[in-house]
Each structure stands twice: as structure tokens, then as C-alpha cells.
CSV table of C-alpha atoms in Angstrom, one decimal:
chain,number,residue,atom,x,y,z
A,1282,ALA,CA,-13.5,11.0,0.7
A,1283,GLN,CA,-9.9,10.9,2.2
A,1284,THR,CA,-7.0,12.2,0.7
A,1285,VAL,CA,-2.9,11.9,1.9
A,1286,THR,CA,-0.6,14.8,0.8
A,1287,GLN,CA,3.1,14.1,0.9
A,1288,SER,CA,4.4,17.3,-0.2
A,1289,GLN,CA,8.3,16.1,-0.3
A,1290,PRO,CA,8.9,14.3,-3.5
A,1291,GLU,CA,12.7,13.4,-2.5
A,1292,MET,CA,15.2,13.7,0.3
A,1293,SER,CA,18.2,12.9,1.6
A,1294,VAL,CA,19.9,12.9,5.2
A,1295,GLN,CA,23.7,11.8,5.8
A,1296,GLU,CA,24.4,8.3,7.2
A,1297,ALA,CA,24.0,8.5,10.9
A,1298,GLU,CA,21.6,11.8,10.9
A,1299,THR,CA,18.2,12.5,11.7
A,1300,VAL,CA,15.2,13.1,9.4
A,1301,THR,CA,11.7,13.8,9.5
A,1302,LEU,CA,9.0,13.1,6.1
A,1303,SER,CA,5.9,15.2,6.2
A,1304,CYS,CA,2.2,13.6,5.4
A,1305,THR,CA,-0.7,15.6,5.9
A,1306,TYR,CA,-4.5,14.0,5.6
A,1307,ASP,CA,-8.0,15.2,5.2
A,1308,THR,CA,-11.1,13.4,6.5
A,1309,SER,CA,-14.4,13.8,8.4
A,1310,GLU,CA,-14.1,10.6,10.1
A,1311,SER,CA,-12.6,10.9,13.6
A,1312,ASN,CA,-11.8,7.4,14.3
A,1313,TYR,CA,-9.0,5.8,11.9
A,1314,TYR,CA,-5.7,4.5,11.5
A,1315,LEU,CA,-2.5,6.1,10.3
A,1316,PHE,CA,0.8,4.5,8.4
A,1317,TRP,CA,4.0,4.7,6.9
A,1318,TYR,CA,5.0,2.3,4.7
A,1319,LYS,CA,8.4,1.5,3.3
A,1320,GLN,CA,9.2,0.6,-0.1
A,1321,PRO,CA,12.6,-0.3,-0.8
A,1322,PRO,CA,14.0,-0.9,-4.6
A,1323,SER,CA,13.1,-4.8,-3.9
A,1324,ARG,CA,9.1,-3.0,-4.4
A,1325,GLN,CA,8.4,-5.0,-1.4
A,1326,MET,CA,5.8,-2.8,0.7
A,1327,ILE,CA,6.8,-2.9,4.4
A,1328,LEU,CA,4.9,-1.3,7.4
A,1329,VAL,CA,7.3,0.7,9.4
A,1330,ILE,CA,5.1,2.5,12.1
A,1331,ARG,CA,1.0,2.5,12.7
A,1332,GLN,CA,-0.7,5.1,14.8
A,1333,GLU,CA,-4.2,4.8,16.5
A,1334,ALA,CA,-6.1,8.4,15.8
A,1335,TYR,CA,-7.9,7.9,18.9
A,1336,LYS,CA,-4.0,7.9,21.3
A,1337,GLN,CA,-2.5,10.6,22.0
A,1338,GLN,CA,0.7,8.9,22.3
A,1339,ASN,CA,3.1,9.0,19.5
A,1340,ALA,CA,4.1,5.9,18.1
A,1341,THR,CA,7.7,4.8,17.9
A,1342,GLU,CA,9.7,1.5,16.5
A,1343,ASN,CA,13.2,1.3,17.7
A,1344,ARG,CA,14.6,4.3,15.5
A,1345,PHE,CA,11.1,5.3,14.0
A,1346,SER,CA,8.7,7.9,15.8
A,1347,VAL,CA,5.8,9.4,14.4
A,1348,ASN,CA,4.9,13.4,15.3
A,1349,PHE,CA,1.0,12.9,15.6
A,1350,GLN,CA,-1.3,16.1,15.2
A,1351,LYS,CA,-5.1,15.1,15.0
A,1352,ALA,CA,-5.9,18.7,15.0
A,1353,ALA,CA,-3.3,20.0,12.3
A,1354,LYS,CA,-4.0,16.6,10.7
A,1355,SER,CA,-0.4,16.0,10.3
A,1356,PHE,CA,1.6,12.6,10.6
A,1357,SER,CA,5.2,12.9,10.5
A,1358,LEU,CA,7.8,10.6,10.3
A,1359,LYS,CA,11.3,10.9,11.9
A,1360,ILE,CA,14.1,8.3,11.3
A,1361,SER,CA,17.2,8.3,13.7
A,1362,ASP,CA,20.4,6.7,13.1
A,1363,SER,CA,19.9,6.9,9.5
A,1364,GLN,CA,21.1,4.0,7.7
A,1365,LEU,CA,21.8,3.5,4.2
A,1366,GLY,CA,19.2,0.2,4.5
A,1367,ASP,CA,16.6,3.4,5.2
A,1368,THR,CA,17.0,4.1,1.2
A,1369,ALA,CA,13.4,3.6,0.0
A,1370,MET,CA,10.4,5.3,-1.2
A,1371,TYR,CA,8.1,5.9,2.0
A,1372,PHE,CA,4.1,6.2,1.8
A,1373,CYS,CA,2.2,7.4,4.2
A,1374,ALA,CA,-1.2,5.9,4.3
A,1375,PHE,CA,-4.8,6.5,5.5
A,1376,ILE,CA,-7.6,3.4,6.8
A,1377,GLY,CA,-10.7,5.0,8.0
A,1378,ALA,CA,-14.3,3.1,8.5
A,1379,GLY,CA,-14.1,1.9,4.9
A,1380,ASN,CA,-11.2,-0.4,5.6
A,1381,MET,CA,-9.7,0.6,2.4
A,1382,LEU,CA,-6.1,2.5,2.4
A,1383,THR,CA,-5.3,5.6,0.9
A,1384,PHE,CA,-2.1,6.2,0.3
A,1385,GLY,CA,0.0,9.6,-0.1
A,1386,GLY,CA,2.2,10.1,-3.3
A,1387,GLY,CA,5.3,9.0,-1.5
A,1388,THR,CA,8.6,10.5,-0.2
A,1389,ARG,CA,12.3,9.2,-2.1
A,1390,LEU,CA,14.5,8.9,0.4
A,1391,MET,CA,18.1,8.8,-0.1
A,1392,VAL,CA,20.6,7.8,2.6
A,1393,LYS,CA,24.3,9.0,1.8
A,1394,PRO,CA,27.3,7.6,3.4
G,1071,ASP,CA,4.5,-18.3,8.2
G,1072,ALA,CA,4.5,-17.5,4.6
G,1073,GLY,CA,3.1,-14.2,3.8
G,1074,VAL,CA,1.3,-13.2,0.7
G,1075,ILE,CA,2.1,-15.2,-2.4
G,1076,GLN,CA,1.3,-13.4,-6.0
G,1077,SER,CA,2.4,-15.1,-8.9
G,1078,PRO,CA,3.9,-14.7,-11.6
G,1079,ARG,CA,6.4,-11.8,-10.2
G,1080,HIS,CA,7.3,-10.2,-13.8
G,1081,GLU,CA,4.6,-11.0,-16.9
G,1082,VAL,CA,5.7,-9.3,-20.3
G,1083,THR,CA,2.9,-9.8,-23.1
G,1084,GLU,CA,1.7,-8.2,-25.9
G,1085,MET,CA,-1.0,-5.4,-26.2
G,1086,GLY,CA,-4.7,-7.8,-26.8
G,1087,GLN,CA,-3.3,-10.6,-24.6
G,1088,GLU,CA,-5.0,-12.0,-21.5
G,1089,VAL,CA,-3.4,-11.3,-18.5
G,1090,THR,CA,-4.3,-13.3,-15.1
G,1091,LEU,CA,-2.5,-12.2,-12.1
G,1092,ARG,CA,-2.9,-14.6,-8.9
G,1093,CYS,CA,-2.5,-14.1,-5.3
G,1094,LYS,CA,-2.8,-16.4,-2.0
G,1095,PRO,CA,-3.7,-14.3,1.3
G,1096,ILE,CA,-2.1,-15.0,4.5
G,1097,SER,CA,-4.1,-18.1,6.1
G,1098,GLY,CA,-6.5,-17.0,8.5
G,1099,HIS,CA,-6.9,-13.4,7.0
G,1100,ASN,CA,-10.3,-12.8,5.4
G,1101,SER,CA,-9.9,-9.7,3.6
G,1102,LEU,CA,-8.3,-9.5,0.3
G,1103,PHE,CA,-7.0,-6.0,-1.5
G,1104,TRP,CA,-5.8,-5.6,-5.3
G,1105,TYR,CA,-3.5,-2.4,-5.7
G,1106,ARG,CA,-2.2,-1.1,-8.7
G,1107,GLN,CA,1.4,1.1,-8.5
G,1108,THR,CA,2.1,3.7,-11.5
G,1109,MET,CA,4.1,6.8,-11.8
G,1110,MET,CA,1.4,8.5,-12.8
G,1111,ARG,CA,-1.3,7.5,-10.4
G,1112,GLY,CA,1.1,6.6,-7.6
G,1113,LEU,CA,-0.9,3.4,-5.4
G,1114,GLU,CA,-4.5,2.8,-5.6
G,1115,LEU,CA,-6.6,0.4,-4.6
G,1116,LEU,CA,-8.7,-1.4,-7.8
G,1117,ILE,CA,-11.1,-4.3,-5.5
G,1118,TYR,CA,-11.2,-5.5,-2.3
G,1119,PHE,CA,-13.1,-8.5,-0.8
G,1120,ASN,CA,-14.4,-9.7,2.6
G,1121,ASN,CA,-15.2,-13.4,3.1
G,1122,ASN,CA,-14.8,-14.1,-0.5
G,1123,VAL,CA,-17.2,-11.4,-1.0
G,1124,PRO,CA,-15.8,-8.3,-3.8
G,1125,ILE,CA,-17.1,-5.1,-1.3
G,1126,ASP,CA,-15.8,-2.3,-3.2
G,1127,ASP,CA,-14.5,-2.4,-7.1
G,1128,SER,CA,-15.1,1.2,-7.5
G,1129,GLY,CA,-11.8,1.2,-8.1
G,1130,MET,CA,-11.6,-0.7,-11.3
G,1131,PRO,CA,-11.0,1.1,-14.4
G,1132,GLU,CA,-12.9,-0.4,-16.6
G,1133,ASP,CA,-14.3,-3.8,-17.8
G,1134,ARG,CA,-11.3,-5.4,-19.2
G,1135,PHE,CA,-10.8,-6.0,-15.7
G,1136,SER,CA,-12.3,-8.2,-13.7
G,1137,ALA,CA,-11.0,-10.2,-10.1
G,1138,LYS,CA,-12.3,-13.3,-8.4
G,1139,MET,CA,-12.2,-15.0,-5.1
G,1140,PRO,CA,-13.2,-18.3,-5.7
G,1141,ASN,CA,-12.1,-19.6,-2.4
G,1142,ALA,CA,-10.4,-18.5,1.0
G,1143,SER,CA,-7.3,-18.9,-0.2
G,1144,PHE,CA,-6.9,-17.6,-3.7
G,1145,SER,CA,-7.9,-14.6,-6.0
G,1146,THR,CA,-7.1,-13.4,-9.7
G,1147,LEU,CA,-7.2,-10.3,-11.3
G,1148,LYS,CA,-7.6,-10.8,-15.2
G,1149,ILE,CA,-7.3,-8.2,-18.0
G,1150,GLN,CA,-8.9,-8.8,-21.1
G,1151,PRO,CA,-7.4,-7.4,-23.4
G,1152,SER,CA,-4.7,-5.9,-22.3
G,1153,GLU,CA,-3.1,-2.6,-23.4
G,1154,PRO,CA,0.0,-0.8,-22.8
G,1155,ARG,CA,-1.2,1.7,-20.5
G,1156,ASP,CA,-2.0,-1.2,-17.9
G,1157,SER,CA,1.8,-1.9,-17.8
G,1158,ALA,CA,1.9,-1.1,-13.8
G,1159,VAL,CA,3.3,-3.2,-10.4
G,1160,TYR,CA,0.2,-4.9,-9.2
G,1161,PHE,CA,0.2,-5.9,-5.4
G,1162,CYS,CA,-2.1,-8.4,-3.7
G,1163,ALA,CA,-2.7,-7.4,0.5
G,1164,SER,CA,-4.7,-9.3,3.0
G,1165,SER,CA,-5.6,-8.5,6.4
G,1166,LYS,CA,-8.0,-9.6,9.3
G,1167,ARG,CA,-11.5,-8.3,8.8
G,1168,GLU,CA,-11.7,-6.7,11.8
G,1169,ARG,CA,-11.7,-2.8,11.0
G,1170,TYR,CA,-8.3,-1.1,10.4
G,1171,ASN,CA,-6.4,-3.8,10.5
G,1172,GLU,CA,-2.7,-3.9,9.2
G,1173,GLN,CA,-2.6,-4.9,5.6
G,1174,PHE,CA,0.5,-7.0,4.2
G,1175,PHE,CA,1.4,-6.9,1.1
G,1176,GLY,CA,2.7,-9.6,-1.5
G,1177,PRO,CA,5.6,-8.9,-3.3
G,1178,GLY,CA,3.6,-7.4,-6.3
G,1179,THR,CA,3.6,-8.5,-10.1
G,1180,ARG,CA,5.4,-6.4,-12.5
G,1181,LEU,CA,3.3,-6.4,-15.5
G,1182,THR,CA,4.3,-4.8,-19.0
G,1183,VAL,CA,2.2,-4.7,-22.1
G,1184,LEU,CA,4.1,-4.3,-25.1
């Protein structure tokens, strides 16, 4: 069974600065996808970024990028130039051959003005 | 293009009542997932369907919970009888059936059982 661990329950960052959210996972599968989802107070789950395990290049989406370390089973999210609208819960998630998402416990990010 | 639609958005009911949550997946998606989010357990998968057929219901907490997908554009999650510990946000998500595909989430239904 897969597990996803987010060790930072809460984090804060000043507006315009950079913050990194951590995620580790455990799996015996070699082919899988990893995701970061954002859940603002509206509770809508919004996909931020996706990484395919067989790709060595780290995914980027505008101000969001990941540091994917497959051997270490680590998948961190970096948010550059943080904005007030980035305030939300962030969930790391794994999907393997079973086609079912396994989520971490979440990190609550507060962006301060 | 409409996203995943869930209804109702909020439901308040009394213990012992039957509750039915509804979901309309994105057109063309043939996998549908029901998740529950609570403070204690986080986000957990309850059940998922491929082409209207339940594939894995190991996350369904007990017999009081049942889910159906009578056609490609509609699914229900029913709780009968409801209990206070069922209070949670219930999400429906859909994706194309190909492996590893991105799941699109609905806005969720916040259920409160008094």
C-alpha cells in the first residue's frame, strides 16, 4: 500500500517570498504520478502541478515548481513570489497502477502581507 | 465546459435520516470517485467506478453507505441511517479511464448530521 506523508502541518511566508512544502511517499511501484492539490477556503480541490515518475525533469507551472527525488521518494513543492491568493491547504497525492489517489495529511500555508 | 457537479452543496440532517448525495461527472470521463474529507482522517477514497461499474469499494466505512452509478452521467452516495460521525465533506471526482489520469474534483457536499 502507498503512503504519503507531509511533515509540516502549517507554514507561513511573507508575500513575494519563496516557500517550499515537503512531501515524502512510499511505494513499491516504479511507474506512478505525483500531484500537488490546493484547497482554498472555498474547499474546491484545485490541481497545482503533476509529475510523472518516469520523467527526470522537474515539473513547473508558472510560479510553482517541484523537486522530485525518485530515489529518496521525495516530492517537494516550491512556490515563488508568494501571493495572498496562495493561502490554502496544500495536499500531496500519489496515484499508481490502482488508479486511486492517496493523499497526504496536508500543509496549511498562510501568506502574510 | 462544465466541471464536476455535486448537489446539494450543504446538507444538514438529523441522526437516523437517509442522506443522498449526487454527482454528475465531466462529460466523456468514464471513471468516477467518491472521497470523504474529515479533520481526523483527512481525504480518503470511499469507492470508485469505471464505466459505471464499481471497481473498489474497500474504503466504504460500513453497510450504511452505498453508492450507485446507473449511467455515465450520474452517481449517488447514500447513507442510511446517518450518524453524527458521518459529518464530513464528500467530494466526487472524475477522470478519463486511462491510467494515472488527472482527477477533476467537484465542489464537495458539506454534510452535517445532528
